[in-house]
Coordinates of C-alpha atoms and ligand atoms in Angstrom, one line a residue:
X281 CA 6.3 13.1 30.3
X282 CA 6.5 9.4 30.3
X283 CA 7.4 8.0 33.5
X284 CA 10.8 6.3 32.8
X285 CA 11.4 3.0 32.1
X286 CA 12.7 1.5 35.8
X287 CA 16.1 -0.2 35.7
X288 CA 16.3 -3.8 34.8
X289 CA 16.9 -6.1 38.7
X290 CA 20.8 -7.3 38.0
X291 CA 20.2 -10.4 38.9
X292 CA 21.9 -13.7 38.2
X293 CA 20.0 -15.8 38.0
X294 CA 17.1 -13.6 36.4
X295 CA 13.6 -13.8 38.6
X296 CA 10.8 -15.7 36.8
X297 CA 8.7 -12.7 37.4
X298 CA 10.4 -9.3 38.8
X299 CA 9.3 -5.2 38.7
X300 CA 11.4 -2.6 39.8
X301 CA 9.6 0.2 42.2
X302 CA 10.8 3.7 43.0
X303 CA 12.4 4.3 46.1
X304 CA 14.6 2.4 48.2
X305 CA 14.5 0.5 51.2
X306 CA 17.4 0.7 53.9
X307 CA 18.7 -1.7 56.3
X308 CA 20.5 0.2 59.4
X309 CA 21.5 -0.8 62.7
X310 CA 18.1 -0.3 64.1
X311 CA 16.5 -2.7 61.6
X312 CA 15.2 -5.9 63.0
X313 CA 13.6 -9.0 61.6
X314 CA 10.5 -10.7 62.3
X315 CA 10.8 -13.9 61.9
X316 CA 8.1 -16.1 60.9
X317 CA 7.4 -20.2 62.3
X318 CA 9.8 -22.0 60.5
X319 CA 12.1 -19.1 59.0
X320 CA 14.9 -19.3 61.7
X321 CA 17.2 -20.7 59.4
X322 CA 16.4 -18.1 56.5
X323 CA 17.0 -15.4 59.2
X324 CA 20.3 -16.9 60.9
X325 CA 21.3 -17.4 57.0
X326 CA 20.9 -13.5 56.0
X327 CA 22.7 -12.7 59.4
X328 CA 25.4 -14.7 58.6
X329 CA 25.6 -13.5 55.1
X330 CA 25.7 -9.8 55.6
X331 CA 27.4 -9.6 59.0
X332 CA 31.0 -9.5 57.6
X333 CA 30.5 -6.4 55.8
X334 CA 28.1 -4.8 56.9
X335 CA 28.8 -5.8 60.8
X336 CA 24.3 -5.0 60.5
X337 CA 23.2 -6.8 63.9
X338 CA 19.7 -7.7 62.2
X339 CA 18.2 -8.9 65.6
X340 CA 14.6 -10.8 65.6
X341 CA 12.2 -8.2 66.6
X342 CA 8.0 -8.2 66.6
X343 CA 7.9 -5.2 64.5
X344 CA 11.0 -5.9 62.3
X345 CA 10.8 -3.7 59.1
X346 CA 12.3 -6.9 57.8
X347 CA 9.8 -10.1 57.4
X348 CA 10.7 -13.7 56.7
X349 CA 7.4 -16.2 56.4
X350 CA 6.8 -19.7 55.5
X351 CA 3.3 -20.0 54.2
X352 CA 3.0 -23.9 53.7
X353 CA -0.3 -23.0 51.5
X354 CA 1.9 -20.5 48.8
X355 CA 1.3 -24.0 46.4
X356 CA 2.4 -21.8 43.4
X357 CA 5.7 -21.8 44.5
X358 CA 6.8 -24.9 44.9
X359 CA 9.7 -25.9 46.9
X360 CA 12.0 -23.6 45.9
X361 CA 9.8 -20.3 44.8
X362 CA 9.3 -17.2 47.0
X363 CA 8.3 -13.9 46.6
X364 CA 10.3 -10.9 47.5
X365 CA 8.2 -7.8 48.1
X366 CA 10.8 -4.7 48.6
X367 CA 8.9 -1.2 50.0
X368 CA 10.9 2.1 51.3
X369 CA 9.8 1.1 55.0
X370 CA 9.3 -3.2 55.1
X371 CA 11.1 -6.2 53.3
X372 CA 8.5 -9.3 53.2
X373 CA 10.0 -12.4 51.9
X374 CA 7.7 -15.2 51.7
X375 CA 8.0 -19.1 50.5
X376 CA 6.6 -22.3 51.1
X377 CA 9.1 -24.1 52.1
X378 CA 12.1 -23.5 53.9
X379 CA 14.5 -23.6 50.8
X380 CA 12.5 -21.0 49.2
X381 CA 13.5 -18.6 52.2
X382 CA 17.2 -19.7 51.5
X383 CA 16.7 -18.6 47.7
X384 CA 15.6 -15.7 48.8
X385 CA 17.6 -14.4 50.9
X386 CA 20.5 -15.0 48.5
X387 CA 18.0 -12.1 46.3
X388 CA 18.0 -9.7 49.0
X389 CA 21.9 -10.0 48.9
X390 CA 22.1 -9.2 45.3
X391 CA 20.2 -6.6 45.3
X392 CA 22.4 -4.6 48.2
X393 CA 25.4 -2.7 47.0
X394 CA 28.5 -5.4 45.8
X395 CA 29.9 -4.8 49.0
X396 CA 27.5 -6.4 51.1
X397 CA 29.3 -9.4 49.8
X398 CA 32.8 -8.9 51.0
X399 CA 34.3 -10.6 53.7
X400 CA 36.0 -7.7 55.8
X401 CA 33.8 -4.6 57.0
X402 CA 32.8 -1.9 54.5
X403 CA 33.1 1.5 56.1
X404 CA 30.8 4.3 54.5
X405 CA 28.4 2.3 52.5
X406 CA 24.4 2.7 52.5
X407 CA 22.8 -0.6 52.9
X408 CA 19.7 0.1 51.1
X409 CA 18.1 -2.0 48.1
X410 CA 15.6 -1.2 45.2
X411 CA 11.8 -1.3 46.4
X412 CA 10.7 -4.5 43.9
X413 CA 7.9 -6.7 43.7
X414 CA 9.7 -10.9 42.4
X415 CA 8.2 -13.7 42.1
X416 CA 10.8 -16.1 41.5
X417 CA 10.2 -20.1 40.9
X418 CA 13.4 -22.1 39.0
X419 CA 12.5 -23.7 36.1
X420 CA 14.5 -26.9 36.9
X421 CA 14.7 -29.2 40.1
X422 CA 18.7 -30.0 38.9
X423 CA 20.8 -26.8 39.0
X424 CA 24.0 -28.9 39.7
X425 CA 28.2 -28.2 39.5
X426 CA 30.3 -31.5 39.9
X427 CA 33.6 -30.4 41.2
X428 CA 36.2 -33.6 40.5
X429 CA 38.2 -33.8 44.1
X430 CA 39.9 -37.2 42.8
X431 CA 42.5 -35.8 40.4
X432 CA 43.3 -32.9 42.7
X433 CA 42.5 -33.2 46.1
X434 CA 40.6 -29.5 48.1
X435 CA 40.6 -29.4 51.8
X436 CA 36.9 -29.3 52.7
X437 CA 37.3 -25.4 54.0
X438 CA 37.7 -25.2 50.5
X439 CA 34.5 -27.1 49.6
X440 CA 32.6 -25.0 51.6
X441 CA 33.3 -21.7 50.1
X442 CA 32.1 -23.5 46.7
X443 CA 29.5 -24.3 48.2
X444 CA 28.9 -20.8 49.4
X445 CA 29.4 -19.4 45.6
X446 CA 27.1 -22.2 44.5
X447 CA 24.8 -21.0 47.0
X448 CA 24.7 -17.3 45.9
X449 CA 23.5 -18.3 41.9
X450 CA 21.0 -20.8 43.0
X451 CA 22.7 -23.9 42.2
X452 CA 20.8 -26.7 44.4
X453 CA 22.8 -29.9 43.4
X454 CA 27.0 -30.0 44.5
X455 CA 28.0 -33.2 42.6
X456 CA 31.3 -34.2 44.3
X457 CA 33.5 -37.2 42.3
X458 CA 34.8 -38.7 45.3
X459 CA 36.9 -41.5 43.9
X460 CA 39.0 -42.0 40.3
X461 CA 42.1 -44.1 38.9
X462 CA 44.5 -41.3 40.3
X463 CA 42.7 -40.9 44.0
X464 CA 40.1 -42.1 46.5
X465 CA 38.7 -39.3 49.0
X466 CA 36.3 -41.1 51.3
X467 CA 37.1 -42.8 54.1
X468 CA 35.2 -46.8 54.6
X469 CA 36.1 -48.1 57.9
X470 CA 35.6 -51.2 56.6
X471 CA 38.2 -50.8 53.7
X472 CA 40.6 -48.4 55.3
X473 CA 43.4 -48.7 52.7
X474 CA 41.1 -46.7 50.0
X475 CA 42.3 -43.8 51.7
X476 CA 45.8 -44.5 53.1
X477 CA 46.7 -46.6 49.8
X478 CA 44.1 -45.1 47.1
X479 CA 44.9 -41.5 48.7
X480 CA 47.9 -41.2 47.3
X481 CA 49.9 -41.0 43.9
X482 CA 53.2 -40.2 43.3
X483 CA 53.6 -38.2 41.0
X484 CA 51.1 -36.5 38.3
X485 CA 51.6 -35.5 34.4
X486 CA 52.8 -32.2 33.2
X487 CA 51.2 -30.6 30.4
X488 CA 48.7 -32.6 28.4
X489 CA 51.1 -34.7 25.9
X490 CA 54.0 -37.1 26.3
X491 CA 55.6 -38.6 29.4
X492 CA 56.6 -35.8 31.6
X493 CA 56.0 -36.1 35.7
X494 CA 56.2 -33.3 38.2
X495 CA 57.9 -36.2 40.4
X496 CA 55.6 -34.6 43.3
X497 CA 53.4 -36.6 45.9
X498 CA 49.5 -35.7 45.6
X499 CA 46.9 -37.0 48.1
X500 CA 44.6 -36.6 50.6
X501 CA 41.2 -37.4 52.1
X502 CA 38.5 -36.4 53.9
X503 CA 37.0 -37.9 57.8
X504 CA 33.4 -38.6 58.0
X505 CA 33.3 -35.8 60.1
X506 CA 34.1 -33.3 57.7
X507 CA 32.0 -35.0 55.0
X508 CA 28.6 -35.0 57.3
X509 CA 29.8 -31.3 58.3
X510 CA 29.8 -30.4 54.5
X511 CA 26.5 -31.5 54.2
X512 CA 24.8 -29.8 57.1
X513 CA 27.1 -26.7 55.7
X514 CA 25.3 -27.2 52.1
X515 CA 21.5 -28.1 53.4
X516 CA 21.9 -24.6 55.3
X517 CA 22.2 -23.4 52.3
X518 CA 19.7 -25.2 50.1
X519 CA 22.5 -27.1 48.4
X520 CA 22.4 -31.0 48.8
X521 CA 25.8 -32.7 48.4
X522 CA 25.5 -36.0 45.6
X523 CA 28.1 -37.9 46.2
X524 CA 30.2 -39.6 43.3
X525 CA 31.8 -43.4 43.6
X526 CA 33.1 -44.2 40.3
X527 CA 32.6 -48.0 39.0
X528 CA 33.2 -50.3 37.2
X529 CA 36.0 -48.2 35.9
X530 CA 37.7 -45.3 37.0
X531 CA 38.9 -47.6 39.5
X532 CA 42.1 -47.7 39.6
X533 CA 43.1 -46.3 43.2
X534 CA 40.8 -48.7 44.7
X535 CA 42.9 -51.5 43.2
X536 CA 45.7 -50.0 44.2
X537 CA 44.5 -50.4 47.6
X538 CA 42.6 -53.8 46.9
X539 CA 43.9 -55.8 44.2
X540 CA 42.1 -58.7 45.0
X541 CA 38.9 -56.7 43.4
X542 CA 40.5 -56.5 40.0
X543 CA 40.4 -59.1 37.1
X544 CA 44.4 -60.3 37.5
X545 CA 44.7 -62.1 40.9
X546 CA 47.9 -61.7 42.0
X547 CA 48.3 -58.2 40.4
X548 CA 49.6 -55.2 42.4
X549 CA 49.0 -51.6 40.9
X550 CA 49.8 -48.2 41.6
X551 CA 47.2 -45.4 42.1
X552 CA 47.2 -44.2 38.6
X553 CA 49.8 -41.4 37.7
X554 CA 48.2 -40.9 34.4
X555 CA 45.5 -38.7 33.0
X556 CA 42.9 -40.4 30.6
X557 CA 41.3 -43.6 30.4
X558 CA 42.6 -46.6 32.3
X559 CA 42.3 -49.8 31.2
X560 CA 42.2 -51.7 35.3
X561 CA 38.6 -52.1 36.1
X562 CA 36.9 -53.6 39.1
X563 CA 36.1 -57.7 38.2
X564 CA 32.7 -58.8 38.6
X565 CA 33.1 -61.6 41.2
X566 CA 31.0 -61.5 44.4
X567 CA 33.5 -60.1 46.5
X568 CA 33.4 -56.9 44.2
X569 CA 29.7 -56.6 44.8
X570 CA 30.2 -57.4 48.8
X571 CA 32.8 -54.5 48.4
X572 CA 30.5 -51.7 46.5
X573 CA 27.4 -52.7 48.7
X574 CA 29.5 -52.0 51.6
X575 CA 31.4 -49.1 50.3
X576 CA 27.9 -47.4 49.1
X577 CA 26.3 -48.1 52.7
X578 CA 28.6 -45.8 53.8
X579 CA 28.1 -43.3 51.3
X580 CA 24.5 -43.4 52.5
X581 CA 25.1 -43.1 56.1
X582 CA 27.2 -40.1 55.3
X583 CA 25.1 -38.4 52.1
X584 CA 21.3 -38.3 52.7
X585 CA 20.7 -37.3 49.1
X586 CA 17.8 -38.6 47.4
X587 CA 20.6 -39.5 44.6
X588 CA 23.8 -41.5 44.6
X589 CA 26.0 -41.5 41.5
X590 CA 28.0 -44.5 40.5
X591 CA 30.0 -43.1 37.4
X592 CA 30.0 -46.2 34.9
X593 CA 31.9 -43.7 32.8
X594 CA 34.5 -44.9 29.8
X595 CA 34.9 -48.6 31.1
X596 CA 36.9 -50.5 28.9
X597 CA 36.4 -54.1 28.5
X598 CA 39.7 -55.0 27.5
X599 CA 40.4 -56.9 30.9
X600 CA 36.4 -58.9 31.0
X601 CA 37.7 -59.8 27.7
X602 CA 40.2 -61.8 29.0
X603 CA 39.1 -62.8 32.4
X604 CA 38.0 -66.6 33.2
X605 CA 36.2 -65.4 36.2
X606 CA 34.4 -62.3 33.8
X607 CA 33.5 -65.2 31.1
X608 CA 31.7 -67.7 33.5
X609 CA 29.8 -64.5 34.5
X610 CA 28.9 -63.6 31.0
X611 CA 27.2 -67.4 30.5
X612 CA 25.8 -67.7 34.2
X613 CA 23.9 -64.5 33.6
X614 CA 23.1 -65.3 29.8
X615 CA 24.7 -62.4 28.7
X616 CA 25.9 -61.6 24.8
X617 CA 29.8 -61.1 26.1
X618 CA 31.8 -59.1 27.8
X619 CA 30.7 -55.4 26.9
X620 CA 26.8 -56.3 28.1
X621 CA 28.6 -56.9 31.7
X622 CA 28.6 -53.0 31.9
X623 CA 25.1 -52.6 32.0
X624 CA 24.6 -55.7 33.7
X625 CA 27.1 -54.6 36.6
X626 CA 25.3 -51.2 36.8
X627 CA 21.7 -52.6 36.6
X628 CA 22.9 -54.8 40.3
X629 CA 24.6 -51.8 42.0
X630 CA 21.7 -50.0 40.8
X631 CA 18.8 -52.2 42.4
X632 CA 21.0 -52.3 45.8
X633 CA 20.6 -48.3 45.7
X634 CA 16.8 -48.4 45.0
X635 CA 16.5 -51.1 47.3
X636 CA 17.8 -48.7 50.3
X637 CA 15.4 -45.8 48.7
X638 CA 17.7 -44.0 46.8
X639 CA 18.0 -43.1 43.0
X640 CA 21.0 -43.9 41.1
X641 CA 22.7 -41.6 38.7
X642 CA 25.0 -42.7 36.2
X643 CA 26.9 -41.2 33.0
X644 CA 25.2 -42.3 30.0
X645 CA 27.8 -43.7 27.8
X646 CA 25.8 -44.7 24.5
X647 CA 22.1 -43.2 25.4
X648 CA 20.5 -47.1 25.2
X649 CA 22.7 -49.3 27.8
X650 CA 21.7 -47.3 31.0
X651 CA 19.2 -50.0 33.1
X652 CA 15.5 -48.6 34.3
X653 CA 15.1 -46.8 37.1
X654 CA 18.8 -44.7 36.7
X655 CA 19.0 -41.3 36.3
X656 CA 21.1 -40.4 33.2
X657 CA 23.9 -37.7 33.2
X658 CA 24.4 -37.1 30.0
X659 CA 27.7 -36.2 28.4
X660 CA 29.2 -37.0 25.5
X661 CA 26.7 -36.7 22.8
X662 CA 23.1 -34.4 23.1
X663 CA 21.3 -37.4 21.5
X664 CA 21.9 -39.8 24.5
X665 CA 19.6 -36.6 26.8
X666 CA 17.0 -36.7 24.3
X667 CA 17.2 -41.0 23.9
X668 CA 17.1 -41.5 27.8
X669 CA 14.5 -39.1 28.1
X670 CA 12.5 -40.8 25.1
X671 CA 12.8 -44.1 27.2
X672 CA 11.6 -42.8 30.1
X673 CA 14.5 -41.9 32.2
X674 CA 14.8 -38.6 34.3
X675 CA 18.2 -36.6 32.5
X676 CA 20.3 -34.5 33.5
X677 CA 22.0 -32.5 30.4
X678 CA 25.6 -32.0 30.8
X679 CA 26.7 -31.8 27.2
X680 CA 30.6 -31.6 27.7
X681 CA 30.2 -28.9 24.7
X682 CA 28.7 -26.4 27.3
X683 CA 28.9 -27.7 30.7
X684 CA 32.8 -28.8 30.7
X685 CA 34.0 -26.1 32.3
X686 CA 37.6 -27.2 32.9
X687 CA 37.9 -26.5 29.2
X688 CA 39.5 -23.1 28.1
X689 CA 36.8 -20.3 27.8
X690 CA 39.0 -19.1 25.2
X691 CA 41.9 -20.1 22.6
X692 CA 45.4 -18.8 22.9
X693 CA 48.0 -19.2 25.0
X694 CA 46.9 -16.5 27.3
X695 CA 44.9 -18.7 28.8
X696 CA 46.0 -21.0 32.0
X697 CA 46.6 -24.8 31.9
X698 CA 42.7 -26.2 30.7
X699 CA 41.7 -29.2 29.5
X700 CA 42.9 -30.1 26.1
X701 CA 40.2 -29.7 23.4
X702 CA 36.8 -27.8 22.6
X703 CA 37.1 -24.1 23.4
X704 CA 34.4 -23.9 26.0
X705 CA 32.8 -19.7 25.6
X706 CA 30.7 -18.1 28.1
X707 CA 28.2 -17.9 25.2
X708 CA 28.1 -22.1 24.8
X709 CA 27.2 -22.0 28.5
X710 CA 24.0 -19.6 27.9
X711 CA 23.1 -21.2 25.6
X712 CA 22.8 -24.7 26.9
X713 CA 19.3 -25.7 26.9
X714 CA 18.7 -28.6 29.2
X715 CA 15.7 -29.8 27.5
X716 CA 17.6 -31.1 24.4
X717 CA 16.3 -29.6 20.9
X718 CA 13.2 -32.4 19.7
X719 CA 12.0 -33.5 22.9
X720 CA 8.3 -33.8 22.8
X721 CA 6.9 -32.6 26.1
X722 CA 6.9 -36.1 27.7
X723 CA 10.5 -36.3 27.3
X724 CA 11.0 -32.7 28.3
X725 CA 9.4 -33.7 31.6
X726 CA 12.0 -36.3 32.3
X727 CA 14.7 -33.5 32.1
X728 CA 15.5 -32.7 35.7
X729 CA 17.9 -29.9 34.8
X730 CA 21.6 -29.3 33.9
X731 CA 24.5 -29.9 35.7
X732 CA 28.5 -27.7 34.9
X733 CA 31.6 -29.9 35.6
X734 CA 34.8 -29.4 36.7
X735 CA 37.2 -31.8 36.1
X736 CA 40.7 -30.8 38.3
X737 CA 43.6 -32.8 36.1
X738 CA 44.5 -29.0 35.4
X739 CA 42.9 -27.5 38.1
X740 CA 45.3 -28.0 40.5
X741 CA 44.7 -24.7 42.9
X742 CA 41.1 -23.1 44.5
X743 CA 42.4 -19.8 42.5
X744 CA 42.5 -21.5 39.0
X745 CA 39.1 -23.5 40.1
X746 CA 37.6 -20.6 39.8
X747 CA 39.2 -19.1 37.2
X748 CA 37.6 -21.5 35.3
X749 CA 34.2 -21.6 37.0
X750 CA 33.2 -17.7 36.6
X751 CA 32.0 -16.3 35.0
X752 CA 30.6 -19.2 33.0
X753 CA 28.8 -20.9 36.0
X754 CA 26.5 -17.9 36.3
X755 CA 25.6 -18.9 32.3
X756 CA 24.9 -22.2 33.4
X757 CA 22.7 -20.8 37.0
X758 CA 20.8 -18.4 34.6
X759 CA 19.8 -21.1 32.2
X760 CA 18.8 -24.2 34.9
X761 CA 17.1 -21.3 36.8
X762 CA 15.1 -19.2 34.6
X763 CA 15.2 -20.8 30.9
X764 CA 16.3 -19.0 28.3
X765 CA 16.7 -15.5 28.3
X766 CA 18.5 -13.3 25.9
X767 CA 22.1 -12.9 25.4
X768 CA 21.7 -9.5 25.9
X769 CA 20.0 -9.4 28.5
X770 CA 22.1 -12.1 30.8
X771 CA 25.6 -10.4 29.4
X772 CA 24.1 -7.0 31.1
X773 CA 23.1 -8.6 34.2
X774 CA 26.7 -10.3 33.9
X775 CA 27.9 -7.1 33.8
X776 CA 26.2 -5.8 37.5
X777 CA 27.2 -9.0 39.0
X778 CA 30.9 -9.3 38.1
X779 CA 31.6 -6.4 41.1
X780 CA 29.6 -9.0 43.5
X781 CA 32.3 -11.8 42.2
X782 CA 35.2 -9.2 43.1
X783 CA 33.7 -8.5 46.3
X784 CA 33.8 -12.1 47.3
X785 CA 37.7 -12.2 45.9
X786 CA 37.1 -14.8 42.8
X787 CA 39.5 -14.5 40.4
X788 CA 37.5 -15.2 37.7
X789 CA 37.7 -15.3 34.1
X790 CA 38.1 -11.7 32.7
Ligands
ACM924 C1 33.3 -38.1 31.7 O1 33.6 -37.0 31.3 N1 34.1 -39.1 31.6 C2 32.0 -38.3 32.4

């Protein structure tokens, strides 16, 4: 008799390379865990992970059953690879560096019964996991999720439990948009009314048409404190926080708070109670550029990340247009007029960043304007991926088609306040290729990965946040992670990791 066919892993994301053994291996309250040089965090992670439910002390022991290593000299798996060797008596987990271990141990989760994940103790459960042999390496460096904090402000408890659910499908990247026209989040001693004025609103739309309010107060910001604790939070668990500071536009809150920035001296505005795009953008006078060099020191005392974005996002020129002080900038630098300032305003924030050893990231508006040395996140249109990438730029692929995930995941009115517009499907996700269709391979190498975004002008609550985050963000996880892989194929893994979704208490999308 053939020897049957052992079961598919159901994992999301799928491992690069992963067999299924007979037998099983089972973690008890005599199991320990030798850990390896370097592995302590991977150990206190898995600890920390399984305790709730499992109440499993996993203590470090010499002859742990359990084995966490860091092998430096494991080339083939980069920085974010390991292997997972699963036996009826040992676990060896190996990497080569540290985030590997993390990546992991989020594996050896998954592959536990669903309850392993819940946050209260499971009585009556046998801890044990399918003996395997993975070798897992993601396909892209750029598995990201933006969550927009600016339109609807989340305590940073909450932020951390995203980051924990980022954590679990392998995203690496948590883009936060700190700052917008209807709310600033980051505190800059130097400019302390961005919070206390650019904080608050007073009022937001209802619905997505006409002039209705809900006549209620929104606000809110974070302390440094809670920001730098968010990122030690998120390195933990090989997630690194990019930080968001919108400009030139998208601005609005900070001219609430600073007028003096705008391009109308004398001009006082509110934080913006309106969804869309706002007209008020930040002038282009020194004292603007004084103001974002301070502002983005701070950002880069507080965010260590390699990248900084600095939105340049749907930046009307109406007010250059018009501006005395915008025109003498336009001849001083020899520009064409007012709509090259864009470019040239980014290009100067830009150098400052690179200057200070950072990468800036920016949304690509028309695929051409971006200046050298930016990193494009691109959007609107799948030809501005493949143009930046043709130039030379690293990309990011967030095609609002399948990465906008405050859209509706379906039509009807069954569905919860969304984001007017394109139906959104858990199928559009999966299939979102990051490299974009034509890309020769020297453009594909430019694409760093994809990125899902959540934009909160409906999302007003953690519960409908992740309404509309799962299931599509494990689409999005599979595809950064492991390339393409076949409906099929991902909707049946889907299928094995929804329980692990309920166990954590998301109320996802059915
Ligand atoms: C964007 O959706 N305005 C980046």
């Amino acid at each position: 008799m053939p020897a049957p066919t052992p079961p598919a892993l159901p994992l999301v994301p799928r491992p690069t390379r992963a067999h299924a053994r007979g037998g099983r291996f089972t973690l008890d309250a005599g199991t320990g865990v030798r850990v390896g040089d370097g592995a302590e965090p991977a150990a206190r992670m898995l600890r920390e992970l399984l305790a709730p439910a499992t109440g499993l002390p996993l203590p470090p022991a010499e002859d742990g059953a359990v084995v966490l290593t860091l092998d430096p000299a494991l080339t083939g798996l980069g920085d974010e690879g390991y292997g997972l060797t699963v036996g009826p008596r040992s676990v060896l987990l190996r990497a080569a560096q540290p985030t590997g271990l993390l990546h992991g141990v989020q594996t050896i989760r998954q592959l536990l019964p669903s309850e392993a994940l819940s946050g209260a103790p499971r009585a009556g459960v046998r801890w044990s996991l399918p003996c395997a042999e993975i070798t897992d390496v993601p396909r892209h460096h750029w598995r990201g999720a933006m969550l927009d904090v600016a339109r609807h402000f989340q305590p940073v408890e909450y932020l951390r439990r995203y980051v924990d659910l980022l954590a679990l499908h392998k995203i690496n990247v948590f883009h936060l948009h700190l700052t917008d026209d209807q709310g600033w989040r980051m505190p800059v001693p130097a400019y302390p009314k961005l919070t206390e004025i650019g904080g608050h609103r007073s009022r937001s739309p209802v619905g997505a048409e006409g002039d209705a309010y809900d006549d209620v107060p929104h606000g809110g910001a974070y302390t440094r404190a809670e920001l730098t604790g968010l990122v030690a939070y998120a390195a933990a668990r090989g997630v690194t926080v990019v930080p968001e500071i919108e400009m030139p536009g998208h601005a609005r809150a900070a001219l609430a708070a600073y007028p003096h920035l705008g391009n109308r001296p004398g001009r006082t505005l509110d934080v913006w109670t309106r969804w869309g795009v706002c007209d008020t953008v930040l002038g282009v006078h020194d004292e603007v550029f004084d103001f974002c060099r301070t502002v983005l020191d701070e950002v880069m005392d507080v965010f260590p990340s390699p990248s900084i974005h600095i939105g340049g996002d749907e930046v009307p020129v109406t007010e250059w247009a018009t501006s005395p002080e915008a025109a003498a900038r336009v001849r001083e630098a020899g520009l064409e007029g007012p709509g090259a300032l864009h470019g040239w305003f980014l290009s100067r924030v830009g150098a400052f960043l690179i200057r200070n050893g950072r990468r800036p990231v920016a949304w690509a508006e028309t695929g051409a304007d971006l200046p050298d040395h930016f990193a494009v996140m691109a959007w609107r249109d799948p030809a501005h991926a493949l143009a930046a990438a043709r130039r030379g730029l690293d990309v990011i692929n967030a095609d609002h088609r399948r990465t906008y995930l405050d859209h509706p995941q379906r039509g009807g009115a069954q569905e919860l306040p969304a984001q007017p517009g394109a139906v959104v499907t858990l199928r559009d996700v999966h299939a979102h290729d990051p490299v974009p269709e034509g890309a020769s391979p020297e453009a594909a190498a430019h694409v760093l990965g994809a990125q899902a975004q959540v934009w909160t002008e409906y999302a007003t609550t953690p519960a409908r946040l992740e309404y509309l985050t799962y299931p599509r963000l494990c689409a999005l996880a599979d595809r950064a992670w492991s390339g393409p892989t076949p409906w099929r194929d991902f909707r049946s893994r889907l299928d094995r990791h929804l329980p692990r979704l309920d166990a954590l208490g998301v109320p996802r999308h059915p």
